[in-house]
Short mmCIF file of C-alpha atoms in Angstrom, two decimals:
data_model
loop_
_atom_site.label_atom_id
_atom_site.label_comp_id
_atom_site.label_asym_id
_atom_site.label_seq_id
_atom_site.Cartn_x
_atom_site.Cartn_y
_atom_site.Cartn_z
CA MET A 95 -16.43 34.86 6.91
CA ASP A 96 -20.42 36.28 7.38
CA PHE A 97 -21.98 33.45 9.53
CA SER A 98 -25.13 35.01 9.45
CA GLU A 99 -25.87 33.65 5.57
CA ILE A 100 -24.84 29.70 8.23
CA LYS A 101 -28.02 27.97 8.01
CA GLY A 102 -26.56 24.02 9.07
CA VAL A 103 -24.26 22.61 9.48
CA ILE A 104 -23.09 18.94 8.08
CA LEU A 105 -21.46 17.21 11.64
CA ASP A 106 -19.23 14.07 11.38
CA MET A 107 -19.24 11.05 14.06
CA ASP A 108 -16.09 8.95 15.26
CA GLY A 109 -13.22 11.65 16.09
CA VAL A 110 -15.98 14.42 16.04
CA LEU A 111 -18.65 13.55 18.25
CA TRP A 112 -17.43 10.76 20.44
CA ARG A 113 -14.45 8.06 19.57
CA GLY A 114 -15.86 4.85 19.98
CA ASP A 115 -18.42 4.59 22.81
CA TYR A 116 -16.20 7.27 24.74
CA PRO A 117 -17.70 11.12 23.83
CA LEU A 118 -15.55 13.70 23.25
CA LEU A 119 -17.32 17.06 24.35
CA ASP A 120 -20.89 17.10 26.20
CA LEU A 121 -23.19 16.09 23.39
CA PRO A 122 -26.84 17.55 25.40
CA ASP A 123 -25.03 21.29 25.69
CA PHE A 124 -23.82 20.87 22.45
CA PHE A 125 -26.91 20.29 20.28
CA SER A 126 -29.04 22.44 22.43
CA ARG A 127 -26.71 25.60 21.17
CA LEU A 128 -27.12 24.31 17.94
CA LYS A 129 -30.98 23.85 17.86
CA SER A 130 -30.66 27.38 19.81
CA LEU A 131 -28.33 29.58 16.96
CA GLY A 132 -31.50 27.67 14.57
CA LEU A 133 -28.96 25.65 13.53
CA GLN A 134 -30.73 22.67 10.32
CA VAL A 135 -27.67 19.62 11.54
CA VAL A 136 -27.59 16.46 9.51
CA LEU A 137 -24.50 13.99 11.16
CA ALA A 138 -23.48 12.22 7.91
CA THR A 139 -20.96 9.09 7.68
CA ASN A 140 -19.58 7.12 5.13
CA ASN A 141 -20.61 3.61 7.64
CA SER A 142 -22.87 1.67 5.16
CA THR A 143 -23.17 -1.17 8.30
CA ARG A 144 -25.20 0.51 11.20
CA SER A 145 -28.99 1.44 10.12
CA VAL A 146 -30.50 4.71 11.22
CA PRO A 147 -32.50 3.34 14.51
CA GLN A 148 -28.94 1.81 16.03
CA TYR A 149 -27.38 5.64 15.53
CA LEU A 150 -30.67 7.52 17.38
CA GLU A 151 -29.94 4.32 19.92
CA LYS A 152 -26.71 5.16 20.24
CA LEU A 153 -27.42 9.33 20.45
CA ASN A 154 -30.09 8.57 23.38
CA GLY A 155 -27.20 6.62 24.90
CA PHE A 156 -25.73 9.18 25.01
CA GLU A 157 -28.86 11.99 26.11
CA VAL A 158 -28.79 13.29 22.61
CA VAL A 159 -32.32 12.94 21.07
CA LEU A 160 -32.80 13.11 16.99
CA GLY A 161 -34.86 12.45 14.38
CA PRO A 162 -34.49 10.37 11.70
CA GLU A 163 -34.29 13.43 9.70
CA ASN A 164 -30.79 14.36 11.51
CA ILE A 165 -29.41 10.87 10.41
CA VAL A 166 -27.44 10.12 6.05
CA THR A 167 -25.48 7.24 5.97
CA SER A 168 -23.17 5.86 2.24
CA SER A 169 -26.46 2.92 2.36
CA MET A 170 -29.41 5.99 2.03
CA ALA A 171 -27.30 8.07 -0.55
CA ALA A 172 -26.66 4.63 -2.45
CA ALA A 173 -30.30 4.65 -1.98
CA SER A 174 -30.99 7.81 -3.16
CA TYR A 175 -28.48 8.26 -5.97
CA LEU A 176 -30.03 3.88 -7.55
CA SER A 177 -34.37 5.51 -6.81
CA GLN A 178 -33.20 8.35 -9.75
CA LYS A 179 -32.15 4.99 -12.01
CA TYR A 180 -35.48 3.69 -10.60
CA PRO A 181 -37.83 5.87 -9.10
CA SER A 182 -40.05 2.56 -8.07
CA GLY A 183 -36.89 0.26 -7.17
CA ALA A 184 -34.66 -2.53 -8.54
CA PRO A 185 -33.49 -6.02 -8.19
CA VAL A 186 -29.83 -4.74 -6.53
CA TYR A 187 -26.93 -7.75 -5.68
CA VAL A 188 -26.00 -6.14 -2.33
CA ILE A 189 -22.26 -6.93 -0.62
CA GLY A 190 -22.73 -5.37 2.78
CA GLU A 191 -24.49 -5.71 6.58
CA ILE A 192 -27.78 -4.56 7.57
CA GLY A 193 -27.87 -0.82 7.59
CA LEU A 194 -27.55 -1.63 4.11
CA LYS A 195 -29.51 -3.70 3.58
CA ASP A 196 -32.43 -2.60 4.94
CA THR A 197 -31.37 0.89 3.59
CA LEU A 198 -31.59 -0.58 -0.29
CA ARG A 199 -34.73 -3.29 0.73
CA GLU A 200 -37.31 0.38 2.50
CA TRP A 201 -36.21 2.59 -0.43
CA GLY A 202 -36.98 -0.25 -3.34
CA PHE A 203 -35.06 -2.64 -4.29
CA TYR A 204 -35.58 -6.02 -3.89
CA TYR A 205 -32.60 -8.46 -3.32
CA SER A 206 -31.32 -10.73 -6.00
CA GLU A 207 -28.52 -12.31 -7.59
CA ALA A 208 -30.11 -13.05 -11.48
CA GLU A 209 -28.12 -11.70 -14.14
CA LYS A 210 -31.33 -10.67 -15.90
CA ASP A 211 -32.10 -8.90 -13.21
CA VAL A 212 -29.90 -7.04 -11.34
CA VAL A 213 -29.78 -4.03 -12.24
CA ALA A 214 -26.76 -2.94 -10.02
CA VAL A 215 -23.96 -4.73 -7.17
CA VAL A 216 -24.47 -2.64 -4.54
CA ALA A 217 -20.94 -2.83 -2.13
CA GLY A 218 -19.72 -1.80 1.77
CA LEU A 219 -18.53 -3.71 3.98
CA ASP A 220 -19.40 -7.46 4.80
CA ARG A 221 -17.53 -8.85 8.27
CA ASN A 222 -19.49 -11.66 6.60
CA LEU A 223 -17.81 -11.52 2.80
CA ASN A 224 -16.85 -15.51 1.55
CA TYR A 225 -15.53 -15.64 -1.07
CA HIS A 226 -19.01 -16.79 -3.11
CA ILE A 227 -20.00 -13.25 -2.03
CA LEU A 228 -17.72 -12.01 -3.48
CA THR A 229 -17.35 -13.97 -7.21
CA ARG A 230 -21.23 -13.63 -7.72
CA GLY A 231 -20.29 -9.60 -7.22
CA VAL A 232 -18.21 -9.84 -10.00
CA GLN A 233 -20.13 -12.74 -12.38
CA LEU A 234 -22.96 -8.90 -13.02
CA ILE A 235 -20.87 -7.02 -12.59
CA TYR A 236 -19.17 -8.48 -15.66
CA HIS A 237 -22.88 -9.26 -17.15
CA GLY A 238 -23.68 -5.46 -17.11
CA ALA A 239 -25.06 -4.44 -14.03
CA GLU A 240 -23.98 -1.59 -12.63
CA PHE A 241 -20.82 -1.31 -9.47
CA ILE A 242 -21.55 1.12 -6.68
CA GLY A 243 -19.51 0.84 -4.25
CA THR A 244 -20.78 2.46 -0.39
CA ASN A 245 -17.81 3.89 0.56
CA PRO A 246 -14.06 4.03 -0.39
CA ASP A 247 -13.11 4.26 3.50
CA ARG A 248 -9.69 0.60 3.24
CA THR A 249 -9.12 0.49 6.25
CA PHE A 250 -11.38 1.90 10.33
CA PRO A 251 -10.05 1.25 13.53
CA SER A 252 -11.58 -1.50 15.67
CA PRO A 253 -10.89 -3.07 18.89
CA SER A 254 -8.99 -6.10 17.42
CA GLY A 255 -6.39 -3.73 15.72
CA LEU A 256 -6.65 -2.04 11.87
CA THR A 257 -9.15 -4.27 9.85
CA PRO A 258 -9.98 -3.22 5.96
CA GLY A 259 -12.66 -1.60 5.47
CA THR A 260 -15.11 -0.86 2.63
CA GLY A 261 -12.21 0.16 0.05
CA ALA A 262 -9.89 -3.57 0.04
CA LEU A 263 -13.11 -4.80 -0.83
CA LEU A 264 -14.02 -2.76 -3.62
CA ALA A 265 -9.94 -2.88 -4.78
CA PHE A 266 -10.70 -6.86 -5.41
CA ILE A 267 -13.96 -5.77 -7.12
CA GLN A 268 -12.09 -4.14 -9.62
CA ALA A 269 -9.03 -6.32 -10.24
CA ALA A 270 -11.54 -8.65 -11.38
CA THR A 271 -13.65 -6.29 -13.23
CA GLY A 272 -11.48 -3.90 -14.78
CA ARG A 273 -14.28 -1.63 -13.79
CA ASP A 274 -13.96 1.63 -11.00
CA PRO A 275 -17.58 2.07 -8.78
CA ILE A 276 -19.09 4.39 -7.78
CA VAL A 277 -18.53 6.33 -4.66
CA MET A 278 -20.97 7.74 -2.44
CA GLY A 279 -19.82 8.30 0.51
CA LYS A 280 -16.97 11.18 1.04
CA PRO A 281 -15.60 12.50 -0.96
CA GLU A 282 -17.30 12.04 -3.01
CA PRO A 283 -19.52 13.98 -3.90
CA TYR A 284 -23.25 12.09 -2.87
CA LEU A 285 -23.25 12.14 0.47
CA PHE A 286 -23.10 15.34 1.12
CA GLN A 287 -26.43 16.49 -1.47
CA LEU A 288 -28.28 14.26 0.16
CA SER A 289 -27.71 15.90 2.98
CA LEU A 290 -27.96 20.24 1.53
CA GLN A 291 -31.61 18.27 0.26
CA ARG A 292 -32.33 16.44 3.24
CA MET A 293 -31.60 19.62 4.82
CA GLY A 294 -33.17 22.42 1.89
CA LEU A 295 -30.58 24.99 1.70
CA PRO A 296 -27.98 25.80 -0.84
CA SER A 297 -23.48 25.08 -0.34
CA SER A 298 -23.21 28.75 0.20
CA GLN A 299 -26.08 28.29 3.73
CA VAL A 300 -24.09 25.44 5.25
CA LEU A 301 -21.01 24.23 7.49
CA VAL A 302 -18.78 21.16 7.61
CA VAL A 303 -16.93 20.00 9.95
CA GLY A 304 -14.67 16.50 10.75
CA ASP A 305 -11.78 15.00 11.74
CA ARG A 306 -10.17 13.66 8.09
CA LEU A 307 -8.48 16.12 6.01
CA ASP A 308 -9.42 13.53 2.35
CA THR A 309 -12.97 12.56 3.00
CA ASP A 310 -14.42 15.23 4.77
CA ILE A 311 -12.99 18.49 4.47
CA LEU A 312 -11.40 17.77 0.61
CA GLY A 313 -15.47 16.65 -0.35
CA ALA A 314 -17.04 19.44 1.73
CA GLN A 315 -14.89 21.56 -1.21
CA ARG A 316 -15.90 19.71 -4.67
CA ILE A 317 -20.05 21.05 -2.83
CA GLY A 318 -18.99 24.23 -2.38
CA CYS A 319 -19.85 23.60 1.84
CA LYS A 320 -17.17 26.16 4.06
CA SER A 321 -15.52 23.78 6.20
CA VAL A 322 -13.94 22.98 9.66
CA LEU A 323 -11.47 20.63 10.92
CA VAL A 324 -11.65 19.07 14.37
CA LEU A 325 -8.21 17.91 16.64
CA SER A 326 -10.75 16.26 18.64
CA GLY A 327 -9.90 13.14 15.34
CA VAL A 328 -7.59 10.74 13.64
CA THR A 329 -6.24 14.52 11.90
CA THR A 330 -2.49 15.86 13.82
CA PRO A 331 -1.88 19.85 15.24
CA GLN A 332 1.22 18.71 12.77
CA GLU A 333 -0.33 17.72 9.55
CA ILE A 334 -2.54 21.38 9.52
CA ALA A 335 0.77 23.76 10.83
CA VAL A 336 2.69 24.01 7.65
CA PRO A 337 1.80 24.23 4.07
CA ASN A 338 3.70 20.99 2.06
CA PRO A 339 5.59 22.94 -1.27
CA ALA A 340 5.53 20.33 -2.03
CA GLN A 341 1.60 19.40 -1.92
CA PRO A 342 0.08 22.76 -3.68
CA HIS A 343 -3.12 21.81 -4.03
CA SER A 344 -3.34 20.56 -0.88
CA ILE A 345 -6.96 20.40 1.47
CA VAL A 346 -6.78 23.06 3.79
CA PRO A 347 -10.16 23.59 5.81
CA ASP A 348 -11.19 26.82 6.14
CA PHE A 349 -11.52 26.64 9.92
CA ILE A 350 -9.74 24.80 12.37
CA LEU A 351 -10.86 24.19 16.43
CA ASN A 352 -9.16 21.43 18.66
CA ASN A 353 -12.89 20.37 19.70
CA VAL A 354 -16.47 20.92 17.75
CA GLU A 355 -17.76 22.21 21.21
CA GLU A 356 -16.28 25.25 20.25
CA LEU A 357 -18.03 25.79 17.15
CA PRO A 358 -22.08 27.14 18.95
CA GLY A 359 -18.54 29.90 19.86
CA LEU A 360 -17.92 30.10 16.66
CA ILE A 361 -20.96 31.03 14.81
CA SER A 362 -22.71 32.75 17.67
CA ASN A 363 -19.48 35.07 17.85
CA ALA A 364 -18.91 35.55 14.16
CA ASP A 365 -22.46 36.68 14.08
CA GLU A 366 -21.55 39.51 17.34
CA ILE A 367 -18.63 41.21 14.96
CA MET B 299 18.12 -19.03 -34.35
CA ASP B 300 20.70 -22.43 -34.54
CA PHE B 301 18.38 -24.24 -32.14
CA SER B 302 21.32 -26.73 -31.08
CA GLU B 303 21.88 -24.19 -27.54
CA ILE B 304 18.65 -25.24 -26.54
CA LYS B 305 18.65 -27.72 -23.99
CA GLY B 306 15.16 -27.64 -22.42
CA VAL B 307 11.71 -25.81 -22.56
CA ILE B 308 9.30 -24.72 -20.13
CA LEU B 309 6.00 -25.74 -20.68
CA ASP B 310 3.07 -23.74 -19.88
CA MET B 311 0.14 -26.33 -18.93
CA ASP B 312 -4.42 -25.07 -19.27
CA GLY B 313 -4.06 -23.43 -23.20
CA VAL B 314 -0.83 -25.32 -24.42
CA LEU B 315 -0.90 -28.59 -23.50
CA TRP B 316 -4.60 -28.61 -22.45
CA ARG B 317 -8.48 -26.62 -21.73
CA GLY B 318 -10.16 -27.99 -18.96
CA ASP B 319 -9.96 -31.58 -18.73
CA TYR B 320 -9.53 -31.64 -23.06
CA PRO B 321 -6.43 -32.35 -24.91
CA LEU B 322 -4.59 -29.89 -27.04
CA LEU B 323 -2.58 -33.18 -29.21
CA ASP B 324 -1.53 -36.58 -29.02
CA LEU B 325 0.26 -35.51 -25.09
CA PRO B 326 2.32 -39.02 -25.49
CA ASP B 327 3.93 -38.27 -28.28
CA PHE B 328 4.84 -34.81 -27.55
CA PHE B 329 6.92 -36.14 -24.79
CA SER B 330 8.82 -38.92 -26.81
CA ARG B 331 9.50 -36.67 -29.21
CA LEU B 332 10.81 -33.81 -26.44
CA LYS B 333 12.96 -37.15 -24.77
CA SER B 334 13.86 -38.75 -28.18
CA LEU B 335 15.16 -34.93 -29.27
CA GLY B 336 16.94 -35.41 -25.40
CA LEU B 337 15.15 -31.82 -24.22
CA GLN B 338 15.00 -31.55 -20.78
CA VAL B 339 11.02 -30.24 -19.76
CA VAL B 340 9.37 -28.44 -16.75
CA LEU B 341 6.41 -27.51 -16.82
CA ALA B 342 5.35 -24.32 -15.14
CA THR B 343 2.17 -24.08 -13.93
CA ASN B 344 1.00 -20.16 -11.66
CA ASN B 345 -1.85 -21.85 -10.62
CA SER B 346 -1.34 -22.13 -6.42
CA THR B 347 -4.26 -24.39 -5.93
CA ARG B 348 -2.81 -28.34 -7.17
CA SER B 349 -0.41 -29.71 -5.57
CA VAL B 350 2.46 -31.85 -7.38
CA PRO B 351 0.97 -35.26 -7.43
CA GLN B 352 -2.42 -34.08 -8.90
CA TYR B 353 -1.12 -32.55 -11.56
CA LEU B 354 1.69 -36.50 -12.63
CA GLU B 355 -2.73 -37.90 -11.73
CA LYS B 356 -3.56 -36.11 -13.83
CA LEU B 357 -1.65 -36.36 -16.19
CA ASN B 358 -1.04 -39.49 -15.82
CA GLY B 359 -5.08 -39.10 -17.20
CA PHE B 360 -3.39 -38.31 -20.35
CA GLU B 361 -1.03 -41.40 -20.84
CA VAL B 362 2.01 -39.82 -19.47
CA VAL B 363 4.42 -40.10 -17.26
CA LEU B 364 6.39 -37.96 -16.02
CA GLY B 365 8.35 -37.25 -11.93
CA PRO B 366 7.34 -34.28 -9.98
CA GLU B 367 10.65 -32.88 -11.17
CA ASN B 368 9.12 -31.94 -14.39
CA ILE B 369 6.50 -30.21 -12.74
CA VAL B 370 7.11 -26.63 -11.19
CA THR B 371 4.35 -23.84 -9.84
CA SER B 372 4.23 -20.54 -7.82
CA SER B 373 3.17 -22.02 -5.29
CA MET B 374 7.32 -24.53 -4.79
CA ALA B 375 8.71 -20.22 -5.96
CA ALA B 376 6.97 -18.96 -3.32
CA ALA B 377 8.37 -22.21 -0.86
CA SER B 378 12.12 -21.14 -2.92
CA TYR B 379 11.92 -17.75 -1.78
CA LEU B 380 11.28 -18.10 1.87
CA SER B 381 13.92 -20.69 1.53
CA GLN B 382 16.48 -18.34 0.14
CA LYS B 383 16.05 -16.30 3.30
CA TYR B 384 14.67 -19.29 5.63
CA PRO B 385 17.14 -22.55 5.48
CA SER B 386 15.39 -23.93 7.81
CA GLY B 387 11.89 -23.03 7.43
CA ALA B 388 10.30 -20.12 10.04
CA PRO B 389 5.86 -19.35 11.10
CA VAL B 390 4.55 -18.62 8.14
CA TYR B 391 0.55 -17.35 7.52
CA VAL B 392 -0.99 -18.64 4.94
CA ILE B 393 -3.96 -17.50 3.15
CA GLY B 394 -5.18 -20.62 0.54
CA GLU B 395 -5.89 -23.81 -1.05
CA ILE B 396 -3.95 -27.60 -0.51
CA GLY B 397 -1.13 -26.92 -2.79
CA LEU B 398 0.21 -24.24 -1.38
CA LYS B 399 -0.47 -25.39 1.92
CA ASP B 400 1.33 -28.82 1.35
CA THR B 401 3.69 -27.29 -0.37
CA LEU B 402 5.13 -24.68 2.09
CA ARG B 403 5.04 -27.49 4.85
CA GLU B 404 7.16 -30.13 2.27
CA TRP B 405 9.75 -26.92 1.89
CA GLY B 406 10.34 -26.90 6.03
CA PHE B 407 7.12 -23.25 6.80
CA TYR B 408 4.48 -23.82 9.79
CA TYR B 409 1.23 -22.19 9.48
CA SER B 410 0.68 -19.27 13.10
CA GLU B 411 -0.71 -16.36 12.83
CA ALA B 412 1.13 -15.13 16.05
CA GLU B 413 2.55 -11.48 15.54
CA LYS B 414 5.15 -12.42 16.99
CA ASP B 415 6.12 -14.98 14.88
CA VAL B 416 5.35 -14.51 10.78
CA VAL B 417 7.51 -13.35 8.48
CA ALA B 418 5.47 -13.72 5.95
CA VAL B 419 2.36 -13.26 4.59
CA VAL B 420 1.60 -15.96 1.49
CA ALA B 421 -1.40 -15.41 -0.67
CA GLY B 422 -2.51 -17.43 -3.40
CA LEU B 423 -6.43 -18.05 -4.54
CA ASP B 424 -8.39 -19.55 -1.48
CA ARG B 425 -11.68 -20.64 -2.82
CA ASN B 426 -12.44 -20.56 0.86
CA LEU B 427 -11.47 -17.29 1.75
CA ASN B 428 -12.90 -15.07 4.40
CA TYR B 429 -13.23 -11.32 6.07
CA HIS B 430 -12.20 -13.18 9.02
CA ILE B 431 -8.81 -14.51 6.70
CA LEU B 432 -8.22 -11.15 5.17
CA THR B 433 -8.12 -9.54 7.90
CA ARG B 434 -5.63 -11.60 9.70
CA GLY B 435 -2.84 -11.49 7.18
CA VAL B 436 -3.81 -7.61 6.30
CA GLN B 437 -2.78 -7.38 10.57
CA LEU B 438 0.04 -9.44 10.13
CA ILE B 439 1.47 -7.33 7.63
CA TYR B 440 1.33 -3.95 9.51
CA HIS B 441 2.87 -5.72 12.24
CA GLY B 442 6.15 -5.72 9.98
CA ALA B 443 5.33 -10.04 7.78
CA GLU B 444 7.01 -9.80 4.52
CA PHE B 445 3.88 -9.83 1.41
CA ILE B 446 4.48 -12.32 -0.79
CA GLY B 447 1.67 -13.16 -3.43
CA THR B 448 2.29 -16.57 -5.46
CA ASN B 449 0.95 -14.97 -8.49
CA PRO B 450 -0.54 -12.07 -10.68
CA ASP B 451 -4.25 -13.19 -12.13
CA ARG B 452 -7.25 -11.09 -11.41
CA THR B 453 -9.52 -13.57 -13.05
CA PHE B 454 -9.80 -17.60 -15.13
CA PRO B 455 -12.00 -19.90 -16.70
CA SER B 456 -14.71 -21.78 -14.60
CA PRO B 457 -17.48 -23.74 -15.10
CA SER B 458 -19.83 -21.41 -13.87
CA GLY B 459 -18.21 -18.55 -15.36
CA LEU B 460 -15.43 -15.92 -14.89
CA THR B 461 -14.39 -16.30 -11.42
CA PRO B 462 -12.35 -13.65 -8.98
CA GLY B 463 -8.23 -15.39 -8.67
CA THR B 464 -4.89 -14.70 -6.90
CA GLY B 465 -4.21 -10.56 -8.34
CA ALA B 466 -8.09 -10.03 -6.99
CA LEU B 467 -6.78 -11.44 -3.36
CA LEU B 468 -3.83 -9.14 -3.58
CA ALA B 469 -5.92 -6.15 -4.27
CA PHE B 470 -7.97 -6.63 -1.80
CA ILE B 471 -4.86 -6.53 1.58
CA GLN B 472 -2.63 -4.12 -0.70
CA ALA B 473 -5.53 -2.37 -0.24
CA ALA B 474 -5.74 -1.84 2.78
CA THR B 475 -1.73 -2.34 4.36
CA GLY B 476 -0.80 0.24 1.34
CA ARG B 477 2.00 -2.37 0.62
CA ASP B 478 3.16 -4.75 -2.44
CA PRO B 479 3.49 -8.46 -2.45
CA ILE B 480 6.49 -9.40 -4.23
CA VAL B 481 4.68 -11.80 -6.78
CA MET B 482 6.27 -15.60 -7.51
CA GLY B 483 4.42 -16.41 -10.57
CA LYS B 484 4.92 -15.21 -14.41
CA PRO B 485 5.42 -12.22 -15.98
CA GLU B 486 7.90 -12.33 -12.53
CA PRO B 487 11.19 -13.97 -12.56
CA TYR B 488 10.63 -16.24 -8.94
CA LEU B 489 8.94 -18.90 -11.13
CA PHE B 490 11.21 -19.40 -13.90
CA GLN B 491 14.23 -19.20 -12.21
CA LEU B 492 13.28 -21.89 -10.00
CA SER B 493 12.09 -23.91 -13.36
CA LEU B 494 16.12 -23.10 -14.79
CA GLN B 495 17.59 -23.69 -11.88
CA ARG B 496 15.67 -26.70 -11.47
CA MET B 497 17.69 -27.76 -15.02
CA GLY B 498 20.14 -26.33 -14.20
CA LEU B 499 20.45 -24.18 -17.68
CA PRO B 500 20.79 -21.38 -18.14
CA SER B 501 18.58 -19.46 -19.83
CA SER B 502 20.26 -18.83 -23.38
CA GLN B 503 19.79 -22.36 -23.44
CA VAL B 504 16.28 -22.76 -22.39
CA LEU B 505 12.74 -22.22 -24.31
CA VAL B 506 10.09 -20.90 -23.11
CA VAL B 507 6.51 -22.20 -24.69
CA GLY B 508 2.94 -20.12 -23.51
CA ASP B 509 -0.26 -19.22 -24.98
CA ARG B 510 0.13 -15.84 -23.17
CA LEU B 511 1.49 -12.64 -24.31
CA ASP B 512 1.85 -10.62 -21.08
CA THR B 513 2.62 -13.50 -18.82
CA ASP B 514 4.35 -16.24 -20.27
CA ILE B 515 6.45 -13.77 -22.97
CA LEU B 516 7.11 -10.69 -21.08
CA GLY B 517 7.73 -13.35 -17.83
CA ALA B 518 10.93 -15.29 -20.77
CA GLN B 519 11.98 -12.18 -22.57
CA ARG B 520 12.57 -10.95 -19.01
CA ILE B 521 15.11 -14.44 -17.74
CA GLY B 522 16.66 -13.81 -21.21
CA CYS B 523 14.84 -17.13 -22.87
CA LYS B 524 13.34 -17.80 -26.35
CA SER B 525 9.77 -17.03 -26.66
CA VAL B 526 7.36 -19.29 -28.48
CA LEU B 527 3.59 -18.47 -28.25
CA VAL B 528 1.28 -21.07 -29.28
CA LEU B 529 -2.41 -19.95 -30.65
CA SER B 530 -4.25 -22.71 -29.02
CA GLY B 531 -5.40 -20.46 -26.13
CA VAL B 532 -6.56 -17.28 -24.89
CA THR B 533 -4.04 -16.19 -27.74
CA THR B 534 -5.69 -14.82 -30.67
CA PRO B 535 -3.80 -14.44 -34.41
CA GLN B 536 -6.16 -10.71 -34.15
CA GLU B 537 -3.85 -9.74 -31.43
CA ILE B 538 -0.19 -11.23 -33.01
CA ALA B 539 -1.16 -9.55 -36.21
CA VAL B 540 0.20 -5.93 -37.07
CA PRO B 541 2.28 -4.05 -34.52
CA ASN B 542 0.61 -1.64 -32.51
CA PRO B 543 1.86 1.35 -33.32
CA ALA B 544 0.26 2.84 -30.02
CA GLN B 545 2.22 0.17 -27.84
CA PRO B 546 6.32 0.02 -29.82
CA HIS B 547 6.78 -1.88 -26.79
CA SER B 548 4.46 -4.43 -26.28
CA ILE B 549 6.10 -8.28 -26.44
CA VAL B 550 6.91 -9.99 -29.07
CA PRO B 551 7.56 -13.12 -28.53
CA ASP B 552 10.85 -14.87 -30.15
CA PHE B 553 8.38 -17.76 -32.60
CA ILE B 554 4.36 -18.17 -32.29
CA LEU B 555 3.09 -21.62 -33.69
CA ASN B 556 -0.31 -22.43 -33.87
CA ASN B 557 -0.73 -25.65 -31.73
CA VAL B 558 2.13 -27.06 -29.77
CA GLU B 559 2.80 -29.94 -31.66
CA GLU B 560 5.01 -27.85 -34.05
CA LEU B 561 7.43 -27.57 -31.90
CA PRO B 562 9.20 -30.74 -32.15
CA GLY B 563 9.50 -30.26 -35.91
CA LEU B 564 9.94 -26.53 -34.88
CA ILE B 565 13.86 -27.29 -33.49
CA SER B 566 15.29 -30.95 -34.95
CA ASN B 567 13.95 -29.17 -38.46
CA ALA B 568 15.74 -26.21 -37.87
CA ASP B 569 19.04 -28.88 -36.67
CA GLU B 570 19.07 -30.06 -40.27
CA ILE B 571 18.98 -26.53 -42.01
#
């Protein structure tokens, strides 16, 4: 592959850059090498609960200084999607945490529960979820509001064990309304499309790096980006070692690395060949 | 059909006997006519939130005096199902309201959240539901507890509009665990099996009466009971007027009545022919 085409990278965070609070590589060195290769960088996450300042603070804790332009979340993809229909904002009903609520507000979307007003129900992980919150969302969708989900993840790891994710919450609303959500996060295209737009690059000039076949790599294939699977997260070498004849259309990354720290080498060495 | 075979009737309540707080017929007269025909009666409901005393009180408000032996709920079907595996009771994790919690306790099943103890997660409608309650259920199922749902209903009508039902809550847990629940209520067989057992009658001697094709009538077919659809509830005459060629196996009741008050006449007239 001709890596001289590559002008930008979209990086997943958890399982690629860190696991929880532990960095998986020398992060300051990694980002300075990407910079010296002249690559644009976007960190793209399905997580809708954290705000951009929270991510920048986390990166700062690892001695990495990036700007808000380097972060794209599924909350931002939802706000961007909505602003194409309602450029000057609109009333929405939000099920979610601060990352989603703040982002929608910044883009001009304000909270409402009124049937006559609400144009969309935007649902993301909400650990303060209760029956009343869900019921209002269901009733608003019943009355015609659009149903938007931030991400499809059905579980996520937490210190207390595996924990229900946005996908479980969406399944509740789906069952009660009979309606499918428009989902913003990977493997759907919206999050990556916003990342490309942010860099001002076509998909042919961007590499997607992640640790999950069914979100990162599948999502990359869908928007036409080359993909790099790293084995530092949830995917084991065994899962990708042998093509599965029962799944002829299984998801295959363009490159596989043990750790994302090999990425600058891959790109610069290939340039020299 | 030879109605002299019929020794018992299983009646749905809402949409058959009453709608909310309004009786759909002269209830005291109806039950005395069933009694004079020598028929055993069970009122069977998918609703897990109310206790048997609450139902008897509601019937009393309509001047109908029945005993606890005449009421079967999906909570009781869950307790009965569990007691076949654990005759002397066991620790269970309960998501539900008073009808479910009281019933399980009466059958010897006591509440626990401990992974090493809990044999089953029993989930029914809980209008005090929150994320923490759901998460604990998900984690216990992950650790091997059986997953039991009281009923499959995805919505139910309420004064504030259509409201999410047990089926929506089960979809949440299903999405997060990847496991399907064993469901007690109609159209699954457990609720009706318990009703037959209560009467001590085989299915060939029992008529099932209800207002829903997809729960009451389908459930009756599955256990081998003849069925009567009444048009006083959710099913409209239009829905059953014309066989649907797109659904060759659509659900067809044995008899159709406008109102359940015609039932004693149907049974006694047929006897006389």
